[in-house]
Coordinates of C-alpha atoms in Angstrom, one line a residue:
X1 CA 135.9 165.4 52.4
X2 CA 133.2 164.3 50.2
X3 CA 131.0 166.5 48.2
X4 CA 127.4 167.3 49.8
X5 CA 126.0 166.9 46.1
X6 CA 128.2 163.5 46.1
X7 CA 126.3 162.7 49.1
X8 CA 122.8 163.9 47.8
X9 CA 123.6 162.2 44.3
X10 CA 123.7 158.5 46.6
X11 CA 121.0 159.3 48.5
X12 CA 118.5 160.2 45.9
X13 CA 119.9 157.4 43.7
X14 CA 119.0 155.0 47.5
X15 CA 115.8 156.7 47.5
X16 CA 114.6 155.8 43.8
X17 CA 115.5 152.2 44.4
X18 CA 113.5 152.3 47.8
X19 CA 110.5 153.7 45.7
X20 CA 110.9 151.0 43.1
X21 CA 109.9 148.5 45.5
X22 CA 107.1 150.6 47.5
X23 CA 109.5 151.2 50.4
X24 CA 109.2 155.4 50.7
X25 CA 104.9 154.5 50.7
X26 CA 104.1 154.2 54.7
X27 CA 107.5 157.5 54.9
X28 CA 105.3 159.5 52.9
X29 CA 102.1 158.7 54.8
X30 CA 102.9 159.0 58.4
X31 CA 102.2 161.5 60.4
X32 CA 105.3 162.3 61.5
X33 CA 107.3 162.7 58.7
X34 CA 107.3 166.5 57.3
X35 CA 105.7 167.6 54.5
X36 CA 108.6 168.7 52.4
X37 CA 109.7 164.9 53.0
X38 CA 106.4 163.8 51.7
X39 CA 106.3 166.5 48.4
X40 CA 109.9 164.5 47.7
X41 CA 108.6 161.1 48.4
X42 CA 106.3 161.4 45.6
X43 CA 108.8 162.6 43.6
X44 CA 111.3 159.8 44.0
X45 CA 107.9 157.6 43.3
X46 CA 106.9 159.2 40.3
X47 CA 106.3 156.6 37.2
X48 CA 107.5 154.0 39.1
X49 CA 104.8 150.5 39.3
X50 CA 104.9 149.9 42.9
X51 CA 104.2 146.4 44.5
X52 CA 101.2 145.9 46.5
X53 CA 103.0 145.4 49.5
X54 CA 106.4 146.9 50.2
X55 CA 109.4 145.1 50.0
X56 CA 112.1 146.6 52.5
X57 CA 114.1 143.9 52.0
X58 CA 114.4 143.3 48.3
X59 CA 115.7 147.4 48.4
X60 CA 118.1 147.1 50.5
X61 CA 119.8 144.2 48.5
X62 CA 119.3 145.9 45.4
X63 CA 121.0 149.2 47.2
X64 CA 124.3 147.5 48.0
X65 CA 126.2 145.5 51.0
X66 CA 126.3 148.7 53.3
X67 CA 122.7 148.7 53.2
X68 CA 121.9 144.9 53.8
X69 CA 123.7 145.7 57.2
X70 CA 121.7 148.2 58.4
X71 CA 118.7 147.0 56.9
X72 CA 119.5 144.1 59.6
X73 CA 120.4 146.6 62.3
X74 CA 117.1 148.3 61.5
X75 CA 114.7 145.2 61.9
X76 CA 115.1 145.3 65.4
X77 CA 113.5 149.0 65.5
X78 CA 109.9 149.1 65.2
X79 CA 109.3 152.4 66.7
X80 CA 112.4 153.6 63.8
X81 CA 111.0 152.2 60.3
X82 CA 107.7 150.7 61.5
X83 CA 106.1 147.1 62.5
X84 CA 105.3 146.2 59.1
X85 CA 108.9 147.0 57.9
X86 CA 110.4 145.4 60.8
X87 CA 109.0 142.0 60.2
X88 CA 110.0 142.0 56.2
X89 CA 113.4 143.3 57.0
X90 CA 113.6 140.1 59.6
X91 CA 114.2 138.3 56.8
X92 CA 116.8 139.8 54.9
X93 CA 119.5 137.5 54.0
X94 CA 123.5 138.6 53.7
X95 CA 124.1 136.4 50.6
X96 CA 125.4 138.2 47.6
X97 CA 127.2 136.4 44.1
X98 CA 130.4 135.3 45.4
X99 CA 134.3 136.6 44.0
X100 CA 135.7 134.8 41.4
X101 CA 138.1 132.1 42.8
X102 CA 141.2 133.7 41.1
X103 CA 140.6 137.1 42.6
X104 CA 140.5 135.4 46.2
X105 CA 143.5 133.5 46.1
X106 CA 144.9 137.0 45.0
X107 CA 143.4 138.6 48.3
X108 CA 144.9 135.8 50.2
X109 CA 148.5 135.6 49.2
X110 CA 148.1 139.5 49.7
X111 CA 146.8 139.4 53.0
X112 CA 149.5 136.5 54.3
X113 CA 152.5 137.8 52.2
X114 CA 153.3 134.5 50.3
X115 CA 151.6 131.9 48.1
X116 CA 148.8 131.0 49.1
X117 CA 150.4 127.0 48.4
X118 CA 153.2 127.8 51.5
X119 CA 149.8 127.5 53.7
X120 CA 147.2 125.3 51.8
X121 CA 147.6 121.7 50.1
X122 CA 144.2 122.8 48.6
X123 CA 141.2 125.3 48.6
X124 CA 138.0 124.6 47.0
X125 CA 137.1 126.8 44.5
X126 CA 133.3 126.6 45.4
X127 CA 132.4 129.0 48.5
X128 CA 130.5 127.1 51.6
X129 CA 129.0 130.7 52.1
X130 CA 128.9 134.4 50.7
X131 CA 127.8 137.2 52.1
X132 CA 128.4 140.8 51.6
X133 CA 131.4 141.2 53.1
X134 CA 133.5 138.1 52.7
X135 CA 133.1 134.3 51.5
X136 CA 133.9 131.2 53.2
X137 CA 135.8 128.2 51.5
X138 CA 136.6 125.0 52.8
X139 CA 140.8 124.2 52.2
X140 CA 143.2 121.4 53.7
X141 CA 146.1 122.6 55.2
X142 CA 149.9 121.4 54.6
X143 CA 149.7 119.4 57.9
X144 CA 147.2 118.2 57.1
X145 CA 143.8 119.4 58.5
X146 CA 140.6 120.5 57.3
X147 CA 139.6 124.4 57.8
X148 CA 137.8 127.5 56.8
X149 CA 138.8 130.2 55.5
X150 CA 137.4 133.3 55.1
X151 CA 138.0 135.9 52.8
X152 CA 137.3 139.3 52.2
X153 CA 135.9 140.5 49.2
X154 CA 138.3 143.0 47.4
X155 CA 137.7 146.2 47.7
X156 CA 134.7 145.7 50.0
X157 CA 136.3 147.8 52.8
X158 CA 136.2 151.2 50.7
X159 CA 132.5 150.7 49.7
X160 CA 131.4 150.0 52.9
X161 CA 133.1 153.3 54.5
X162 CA 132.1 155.6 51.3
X163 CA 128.8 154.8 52.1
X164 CA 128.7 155.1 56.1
X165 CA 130.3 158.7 55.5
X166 CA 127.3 159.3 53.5
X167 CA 124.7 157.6 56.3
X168 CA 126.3 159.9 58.6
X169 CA 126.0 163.0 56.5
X170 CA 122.3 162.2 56.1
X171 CA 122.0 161.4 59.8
X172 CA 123.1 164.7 60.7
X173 CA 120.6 166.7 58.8
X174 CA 118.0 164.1 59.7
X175 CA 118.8 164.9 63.5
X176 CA 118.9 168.9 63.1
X177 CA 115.2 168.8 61.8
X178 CA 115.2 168.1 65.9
X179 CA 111.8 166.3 67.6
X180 CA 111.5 163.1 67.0
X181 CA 114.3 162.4 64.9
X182 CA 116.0 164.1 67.5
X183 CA 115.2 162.5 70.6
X184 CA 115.5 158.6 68.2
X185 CA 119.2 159.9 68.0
X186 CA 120.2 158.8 64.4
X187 CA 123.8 160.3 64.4
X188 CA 124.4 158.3 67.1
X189 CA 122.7 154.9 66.0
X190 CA 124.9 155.7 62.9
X191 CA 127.9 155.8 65.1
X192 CA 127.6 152.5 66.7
X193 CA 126.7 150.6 63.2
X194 CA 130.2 152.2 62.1
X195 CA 131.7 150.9 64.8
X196 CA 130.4 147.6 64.9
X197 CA 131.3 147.1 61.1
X198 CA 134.6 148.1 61.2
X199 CA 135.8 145.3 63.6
X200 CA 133.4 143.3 61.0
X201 CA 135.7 144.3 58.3
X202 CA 139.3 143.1 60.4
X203 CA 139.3 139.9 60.2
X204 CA 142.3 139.4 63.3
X205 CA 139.2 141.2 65.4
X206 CA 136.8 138.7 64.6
X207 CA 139.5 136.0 65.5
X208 CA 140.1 137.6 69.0
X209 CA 136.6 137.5 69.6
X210 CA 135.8 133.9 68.5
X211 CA 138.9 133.4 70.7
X212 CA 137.7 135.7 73.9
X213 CA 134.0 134.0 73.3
X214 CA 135.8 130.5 73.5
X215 CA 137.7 131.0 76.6
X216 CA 134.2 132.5 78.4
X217 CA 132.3 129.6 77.5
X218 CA 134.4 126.6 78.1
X219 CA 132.6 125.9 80.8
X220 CA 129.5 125.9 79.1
X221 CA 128.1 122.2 78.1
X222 CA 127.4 121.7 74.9
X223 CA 128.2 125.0 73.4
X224 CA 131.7 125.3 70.9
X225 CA 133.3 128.3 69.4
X226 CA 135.5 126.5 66.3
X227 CA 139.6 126.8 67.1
X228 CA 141.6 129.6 65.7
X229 CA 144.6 128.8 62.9
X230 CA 146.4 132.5 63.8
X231 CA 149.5 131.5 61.4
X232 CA 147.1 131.6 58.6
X233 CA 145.2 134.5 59.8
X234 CA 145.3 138.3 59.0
X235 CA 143.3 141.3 58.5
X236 CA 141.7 140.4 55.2
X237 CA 141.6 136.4 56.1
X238 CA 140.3 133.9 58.4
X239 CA 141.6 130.3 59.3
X240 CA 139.7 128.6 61.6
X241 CA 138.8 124.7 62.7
X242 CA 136.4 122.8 59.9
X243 CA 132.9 121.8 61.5
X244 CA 130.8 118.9 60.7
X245 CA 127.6 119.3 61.9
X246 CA 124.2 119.9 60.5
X247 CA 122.9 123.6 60.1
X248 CA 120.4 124.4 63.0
X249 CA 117.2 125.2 60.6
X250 CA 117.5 121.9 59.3
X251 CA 114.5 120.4 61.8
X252 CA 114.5 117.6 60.0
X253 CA 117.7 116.5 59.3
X254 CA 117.9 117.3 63.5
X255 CA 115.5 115.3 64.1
X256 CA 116.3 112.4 61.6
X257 CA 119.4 112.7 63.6
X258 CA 118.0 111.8 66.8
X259 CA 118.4 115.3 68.8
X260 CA 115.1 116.7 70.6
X261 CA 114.6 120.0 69.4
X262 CA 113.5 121.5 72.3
X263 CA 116.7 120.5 74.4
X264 CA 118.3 122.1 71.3
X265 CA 116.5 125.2 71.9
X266 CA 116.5 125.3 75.5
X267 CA 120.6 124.8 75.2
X268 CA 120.7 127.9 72.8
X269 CA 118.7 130.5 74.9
X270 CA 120.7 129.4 77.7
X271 CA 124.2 130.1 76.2
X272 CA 123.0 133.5 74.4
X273 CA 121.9 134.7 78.7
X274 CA 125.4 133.0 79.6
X275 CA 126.7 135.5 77.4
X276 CA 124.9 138.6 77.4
X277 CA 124.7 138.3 81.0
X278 CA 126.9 136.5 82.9
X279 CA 129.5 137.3 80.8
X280 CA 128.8 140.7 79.2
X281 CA 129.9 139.3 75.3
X282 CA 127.9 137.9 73.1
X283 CA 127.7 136.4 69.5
X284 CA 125.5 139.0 68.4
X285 CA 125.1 137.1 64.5
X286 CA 123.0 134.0 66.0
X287 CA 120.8 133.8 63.1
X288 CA 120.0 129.9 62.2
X289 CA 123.1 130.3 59.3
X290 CA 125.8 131.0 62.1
X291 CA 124.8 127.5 64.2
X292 CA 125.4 124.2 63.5
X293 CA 124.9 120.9 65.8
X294 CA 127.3 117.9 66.3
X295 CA 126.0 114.4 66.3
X296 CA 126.9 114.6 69.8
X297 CA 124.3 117.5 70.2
X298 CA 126.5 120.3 70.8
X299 CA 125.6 123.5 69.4
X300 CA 128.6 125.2 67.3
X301 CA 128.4 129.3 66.5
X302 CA 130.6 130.6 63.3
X303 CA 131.0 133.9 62.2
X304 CA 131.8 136.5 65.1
X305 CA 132.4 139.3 62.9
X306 CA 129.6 140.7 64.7
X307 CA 129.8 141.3 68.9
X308 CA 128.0 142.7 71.7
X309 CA 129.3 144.0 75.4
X310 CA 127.3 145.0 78.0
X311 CA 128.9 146.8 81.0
X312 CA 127.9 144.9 84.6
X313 CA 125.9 147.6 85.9
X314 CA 124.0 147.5 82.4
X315 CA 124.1 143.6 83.0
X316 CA 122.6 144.1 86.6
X317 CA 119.9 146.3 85.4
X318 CA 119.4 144.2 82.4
X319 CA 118.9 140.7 84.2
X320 CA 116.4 142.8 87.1
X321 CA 114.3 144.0 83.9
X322 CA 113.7 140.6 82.9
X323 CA 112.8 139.3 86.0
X324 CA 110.9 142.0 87.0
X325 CA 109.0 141.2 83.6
X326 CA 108.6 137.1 83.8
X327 CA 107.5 137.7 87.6
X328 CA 104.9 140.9 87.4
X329 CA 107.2 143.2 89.6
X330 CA 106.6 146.3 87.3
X331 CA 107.3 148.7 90.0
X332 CA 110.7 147.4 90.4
X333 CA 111.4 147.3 86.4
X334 CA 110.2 151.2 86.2
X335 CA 112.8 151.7 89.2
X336 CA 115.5 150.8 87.1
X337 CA 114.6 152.6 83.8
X338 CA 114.3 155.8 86.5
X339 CA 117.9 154.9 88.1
X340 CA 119.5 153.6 84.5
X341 CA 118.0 157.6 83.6
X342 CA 116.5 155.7 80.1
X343 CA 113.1 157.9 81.4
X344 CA 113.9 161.3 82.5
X345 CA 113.3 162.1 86.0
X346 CA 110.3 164.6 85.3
X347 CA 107.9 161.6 84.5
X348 CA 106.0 159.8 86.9
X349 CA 107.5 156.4 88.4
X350 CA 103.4 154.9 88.9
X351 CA 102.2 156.3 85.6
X352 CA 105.6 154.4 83.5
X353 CA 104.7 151.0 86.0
X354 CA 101.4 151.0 84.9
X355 CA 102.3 151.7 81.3
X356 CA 104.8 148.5 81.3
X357 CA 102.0 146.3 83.1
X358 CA 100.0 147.1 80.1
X359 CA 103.2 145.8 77.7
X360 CA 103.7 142.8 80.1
X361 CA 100.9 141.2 81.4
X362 CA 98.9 140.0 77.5
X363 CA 102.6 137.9 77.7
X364 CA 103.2 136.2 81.1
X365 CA 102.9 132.8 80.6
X366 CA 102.4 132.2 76.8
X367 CA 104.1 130.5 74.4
X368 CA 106.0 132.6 71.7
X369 CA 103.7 130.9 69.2
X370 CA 101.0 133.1 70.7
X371 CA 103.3 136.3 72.3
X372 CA 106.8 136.8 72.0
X373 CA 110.3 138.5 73.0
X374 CA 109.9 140.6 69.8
X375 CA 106.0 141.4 70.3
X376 CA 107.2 142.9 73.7
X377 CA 110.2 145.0 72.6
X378 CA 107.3 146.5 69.9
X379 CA 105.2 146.8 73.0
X380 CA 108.1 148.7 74.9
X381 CA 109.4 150.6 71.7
X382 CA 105.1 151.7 71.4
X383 CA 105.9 153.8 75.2
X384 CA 109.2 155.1 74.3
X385 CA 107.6 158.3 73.1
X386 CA 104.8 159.0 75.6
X387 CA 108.1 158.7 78.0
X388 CA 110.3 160.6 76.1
X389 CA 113.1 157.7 76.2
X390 CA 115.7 158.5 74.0
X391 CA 117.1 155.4 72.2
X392 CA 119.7 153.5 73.9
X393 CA 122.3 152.4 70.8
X394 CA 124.4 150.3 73.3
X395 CA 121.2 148.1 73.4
X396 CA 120.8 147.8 69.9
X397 CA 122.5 144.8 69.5
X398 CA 121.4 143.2 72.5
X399 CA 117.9 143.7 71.2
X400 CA 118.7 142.2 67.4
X401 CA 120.2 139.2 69.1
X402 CA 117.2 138.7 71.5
X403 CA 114.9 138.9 68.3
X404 CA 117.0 136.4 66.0
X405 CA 117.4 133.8 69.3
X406 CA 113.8 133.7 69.7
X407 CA 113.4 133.5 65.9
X408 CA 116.1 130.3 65.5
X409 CA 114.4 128.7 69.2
X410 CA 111.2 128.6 68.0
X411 CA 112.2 127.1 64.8
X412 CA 113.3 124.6 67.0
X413 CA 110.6 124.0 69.5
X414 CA 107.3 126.2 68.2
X415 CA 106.2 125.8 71.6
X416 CA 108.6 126.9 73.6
X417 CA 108.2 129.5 76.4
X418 CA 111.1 131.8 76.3
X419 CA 110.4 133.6 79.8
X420 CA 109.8 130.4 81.5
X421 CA 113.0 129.0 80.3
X422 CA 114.9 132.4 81.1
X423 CA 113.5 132.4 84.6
X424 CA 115.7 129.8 86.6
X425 CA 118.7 131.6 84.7
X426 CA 118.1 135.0 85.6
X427 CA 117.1 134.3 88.9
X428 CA 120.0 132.2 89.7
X429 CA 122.0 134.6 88.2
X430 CA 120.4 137.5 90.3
X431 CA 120.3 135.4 93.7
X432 CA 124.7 134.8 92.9
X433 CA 125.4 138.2 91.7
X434 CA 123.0 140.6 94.2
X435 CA 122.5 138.3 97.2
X436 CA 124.2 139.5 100.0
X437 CA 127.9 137.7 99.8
X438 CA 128.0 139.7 96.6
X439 CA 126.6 142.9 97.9
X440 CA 129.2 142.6 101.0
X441 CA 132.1 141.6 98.3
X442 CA 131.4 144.5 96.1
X443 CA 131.0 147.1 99.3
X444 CA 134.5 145.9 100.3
X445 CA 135.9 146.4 96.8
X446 CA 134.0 149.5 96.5
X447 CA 135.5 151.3 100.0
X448 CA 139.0 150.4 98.2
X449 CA 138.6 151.7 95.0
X450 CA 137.0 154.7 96.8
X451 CA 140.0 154.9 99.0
X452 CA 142.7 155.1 96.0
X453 CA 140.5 157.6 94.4
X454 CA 140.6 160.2 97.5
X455 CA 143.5 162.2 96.8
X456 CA 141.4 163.0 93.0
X457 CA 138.4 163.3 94.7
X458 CA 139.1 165.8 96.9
X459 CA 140.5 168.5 93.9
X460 CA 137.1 167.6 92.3
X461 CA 135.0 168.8 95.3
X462 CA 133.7 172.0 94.0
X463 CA 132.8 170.4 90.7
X464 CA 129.1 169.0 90.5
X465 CA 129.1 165.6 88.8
X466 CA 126.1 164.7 86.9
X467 CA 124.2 161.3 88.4
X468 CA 125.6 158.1 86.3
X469 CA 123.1 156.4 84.0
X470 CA 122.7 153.4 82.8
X471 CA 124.0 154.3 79.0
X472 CA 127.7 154.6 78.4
X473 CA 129.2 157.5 77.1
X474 CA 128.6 158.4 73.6
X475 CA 131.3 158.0 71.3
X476 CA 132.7 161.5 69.3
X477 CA 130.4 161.8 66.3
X478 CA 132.3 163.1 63.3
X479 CA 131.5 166.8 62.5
X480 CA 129.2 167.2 59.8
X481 CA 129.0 171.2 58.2
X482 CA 124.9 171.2 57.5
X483 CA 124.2 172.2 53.9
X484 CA 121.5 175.3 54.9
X485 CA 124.5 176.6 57.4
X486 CA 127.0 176.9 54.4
X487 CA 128.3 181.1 54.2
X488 CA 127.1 182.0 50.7
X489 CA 123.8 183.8 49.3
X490 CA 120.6 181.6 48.6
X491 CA 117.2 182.3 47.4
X492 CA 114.3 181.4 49.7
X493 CA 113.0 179.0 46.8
X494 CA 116.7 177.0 46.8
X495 CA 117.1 176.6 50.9
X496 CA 112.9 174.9 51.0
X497 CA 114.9 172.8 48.0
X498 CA 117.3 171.3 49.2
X499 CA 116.4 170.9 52.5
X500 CA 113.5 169.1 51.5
X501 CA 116.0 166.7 49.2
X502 CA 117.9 166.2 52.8
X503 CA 115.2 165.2 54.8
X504 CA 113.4 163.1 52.0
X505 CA 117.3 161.5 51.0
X506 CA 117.7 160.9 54.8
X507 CA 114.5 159.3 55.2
X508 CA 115.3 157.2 52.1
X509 CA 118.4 155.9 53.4
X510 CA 115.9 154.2 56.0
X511 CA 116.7 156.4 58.7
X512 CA 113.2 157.9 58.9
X513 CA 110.4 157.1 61.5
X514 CA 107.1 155.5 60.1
X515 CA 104.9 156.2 63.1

C-alpha cells in the first residue's frame, strides 16, 4: 500500500504544475471551497507568473497521461471544475511524443510471443497516431493485407494505475470533508474513470467491443466499425482492418469530395442515439480524430478503447427525458427524475418542472450555433444543487459523448438543430418500445420472470426492499485509512496542516468544485 506522504508528495507536485498555468485561481476564489484549501492554494501559487487566463488544459498535459484522461472526463462537468474550465478542457488533445520504433516492435513480439516478422511483411516505423496510452502504425500483413496496429506504450499500464491509487486516496479525503463534495460523490466518479480505463488499457477488450459494436450496427446504413485481425491481437496489441477515408474535421476535403455535410452530420447523431439508445453501447471516444468518411459517404469509428452501456430502464427513462425536453412536456421529464430517484422524494415535483422549463424553453427550436446540448446539461448541472441531485457517474459518459457529438456535428453543419434531428428518432423509438404491443410483451415476460422468482420471494417477505432507482448499484470503492483517523498523538497545529495539504492536494488533482 502506498505511502500517504507518497500520495501527498504527487499531489502537491499536481498542484504546483496546476498553479503554474493559473489553474488553482477560480479553486481558491469560490465560495465553496474551504478556507484551509484557499491558505494552500496560495501557497502552491506563490512566485509563480500566472497567465491571464487559465489554462486547464496545458496542466493537465504537462501533469502526465493519467491526467489528460480525466481532464477529458472532467470537461463534461461544469457544475465539478466550472464553465470556464469546462470549455478549455473541451479541447484537450490525447497526443503525446510517440515510443521509439525499436521499443514497440519489442512490445509486440512480447505481447504475440514470436517475431514480430512471423505476423508482418512490414510495419512503418512512423505512427498514424499517438496518444497517451498507445500508438497506431500502419503494417502489411504476410497475406497480404493492409492493417493497424496498435500498440501500447511500455510501461504505461503501471503509471496509469500508480496514479488512480493516488486520485482515489485524494478522493476519499475530498469526500469526508462531506457537503458538497459529498453529495458530487468523487470516490465514486473516481471509481468509474478506473474502471473505464482499465478495459482502455486491454487491448482484447477494446477488440470485443469494436466487435460487439459491429454486430449491433450492421444494420445501420452507412455506419462501419473496421474488422478485427484476432490472430494478431492480444492484450498489449491491436490488429484491425486499414481504412481509407478522409478524417471527419476535414470540411473541406469532405466537401471537395462531394459529400453534403449536413447528411454527414445528420448520419452521425443518428448512429450515436442508435447506440446509446436502442442499443444500450456506445462508442463513447467520438471526438472528430476517431471518424473517418469513405468516398462512398459512410462514416467509419476507430478507437473503442473507450465504451458506454446503459441499462434499458435507464434507456427508457433516458429517451422519455429527451422527448419530454424537444416537446415541452416538463411535468413528465420531472416524473422520471422523481421515479429514476436522481431527486429525492422530499422535493416538490411542480417546483423541479418549473425549474427544468426555465433550462429548456431559451433552447426549443434553435440552432446549436445559438443554444446547444452542452449549454443545457450546464443549464441542468446549474439545478442539481438547489435539488440536491447527487451525481449520476453511470451517465458520465453518456454526457461526454453527447457533448463531443454535438461538437464534431456542428463542425459539420453549423446550422444544424440537434433536437429537431433527434425528434423523429426518439419518438419512433418511444412509440416501438412503450406503445402498447411492447407494454403487453413486457407484462407477459414480466408475470414469468415473476413466476420463477416465487419460491425466493416468498422467504424474502419480511424483508423491506428499498424502491429501485434509476442508478445502478455502485461498484465497491477501495478502502482508503483517512490520514487525521491514523492511531498516534498529533498536535492541534499538525492535524489543521495536513488536512489543509489534503483538501488543497485533492482540489489540485481537479477534483474540486469551482462554484
Amino acid at each position: 500500500m502506498t505511502a500517504a506522504r507518497t500520495h501527498i508528495f504527487r499531489l502537491l507536485k499536481w498542484g504546483r504544475i496546476l498553479a503554474r498555468h493559473g489553474a488553482l485561481r477560480d479553486i481558491e476564489n469560490a465560495r465553496q471551497t474551504p478556507l484551509p484549501v484557499r491558505r494552500l492554494c496560495r501557497i502552491a501559487r506563490f512566485g509563480t507568473i500566472q497567465p491571464k487566463h487559465p489554462d486547464y488544459a496545458a496542466a493537465f498535459r504537462e501533469i502526465g497521461p493519467a491526467a489528460i484522461k480525466l481532464g477529458q472526463t472532467l470537461a463534461t462537468r461544469p457544475d465539478l471544475v466550472g464553465e470556464d474550465a469546462t470549455h478549455n478542457l473541451l479541447g484537450l488533445q490525447d497526443a503525446l511524443p510517440p515510443e521509439p520504433f525499436d521499443k514497440i516492435c519489442e512490445q509486440i513480439e512480447r505481447a504475440l510471443d514470436a517475431p514480430w516478422g512471423k505476423f508482418f511483411q512490414s510495419i512503418d516505423p512512423e505512427p498514424i497516431g499517438s496518444a497517451s496510452i498507445a500508438q497506431v502504425h500502419k503494417a502489411v500483413t504476410t497475406d497480404g493485407r493492409t492493417v493497424a496496429v496498435k500498440v501500447q506504450r511500455p510501461g504505461i499500464d503501471k503509471r496509469f494505475l500508480r496514479d488512480i491509487e493516488t486520485y482515489e486516496w485524494a478522493a476519499a479525503h475530498l469526500e469526508a470533508f462531506g457537503g458538497e463534495a459529498a453529495r458530487l460523490r468523487p470516490r465514486l466518479t473516481i471509481a468509474n474513470f478506473k474502471r473505464w480505463t482499465l478495459r482502455e488499457l486491454d487491448l482484447r477488450r477494446e477488440a470485443a467491443s469494436a466487435s460487439e459494436l459491429k454486430d449491433a450496427m450492421q444494420s445501420e446504413p452507412f455506419y462501419e466499425v473496421p474488422e478485427i485481425d484476432w490472430d494478431r491481437t492480444a492484450g498489449k496489441v491491436l490488429t484491425l482492418d486499414w481504412i481509407d477515408g478522409i478524417k471527419i474535421a476535414d470540411r473541406e476535403g469532405i466537401l471537395a469530395a462531394g459529400h453534403d455535410p449536413h447528411v454527414l452530420a445528420n448520419r452521425l447523431v443518428h448512429a450515436f442515439l442508435r447506440q446509446a439508445i436502442s442499443e444500450g453501447f456506445f462508442h463513447a471516444d467520438m471526438h472528430q480524430g476517431n471518424l473517418l468518411v469513405r468516398s462512398d459517404g459512410t462514416i467509419v469509428a476507430i478507437d473503442f478503447g473507450i465504451m458506454g452501456r446503459i441499462d434499458r430502464k435507464a434507456r427508457v427513462w433516458l429517451a422519455e427525458i429527451l422527448y419530454g425536453l424537444i416537446t415541452g412536456n416538463y411535468r413528465r421529464v420531472a416524473e422520471i427524475h422523481f421515479e429514476a430517484q436522481y431527486v429525492p422524494a422530499h422535493h416538490n415535483m411542480e417546483e423541479f418542472a418549473t425549474a427544468l422549463r426555465a433550462v429548456g424553453e431559451p433552447m426549443r427550436g434553435k440552432p446549436v450555433s445559438e443554444l446547444s446540448v452542452g449549454m443545457m446539461l450546464d443549464g441542468l448541472f446549474a439545478i442539481t444543487r438547489d435539488f440536491d441531485m447527487q451525481t449520476q457517474p453511470h451517465l458520465l459518459l453518456l454526457q461526454k459523448t453527447m457533448v463531443m457529438v454535438e461538437g464534431v456535428a456542428t463542425s459539420l453543419d453549423p446550422g444544424i438543430n440537434m433536437w429537431d434531428t433527434a425528434a423523429p428518432f426518439v419518438r419512433e423509438w418511444i412509440r416501438t418500445e412503450l406503445g402498447p404491443e411492447a407494454k403487453a410483451a413486457d407484462g407477459i415476460r414480466r408475470q414469468f420472470e415473476t413466476l420463477a422468482l416465487l419460491p425466493d420471494l416468498v422467504r424474502r417477505l419480511d424483508a423491506q426492499l428499498p424502491r429501485e432507482g434509476g442508478a445502478p448499484p455502485a461498484p465497491p470503492l477501495p478502502e482508503v485509512k483517512l490520514i487525521w483517523d491514523r492511531d498516534r498523538p498529533r498536535s492541534t497545529a499538525l492535524a489543521f496542516t495536513v488536512t489543509a495539504i489534503i483538501a488543497a492536494a485533492a482540489g489540485a488533482a481537479g477534483m474540486a468544485w469551482l462554484g
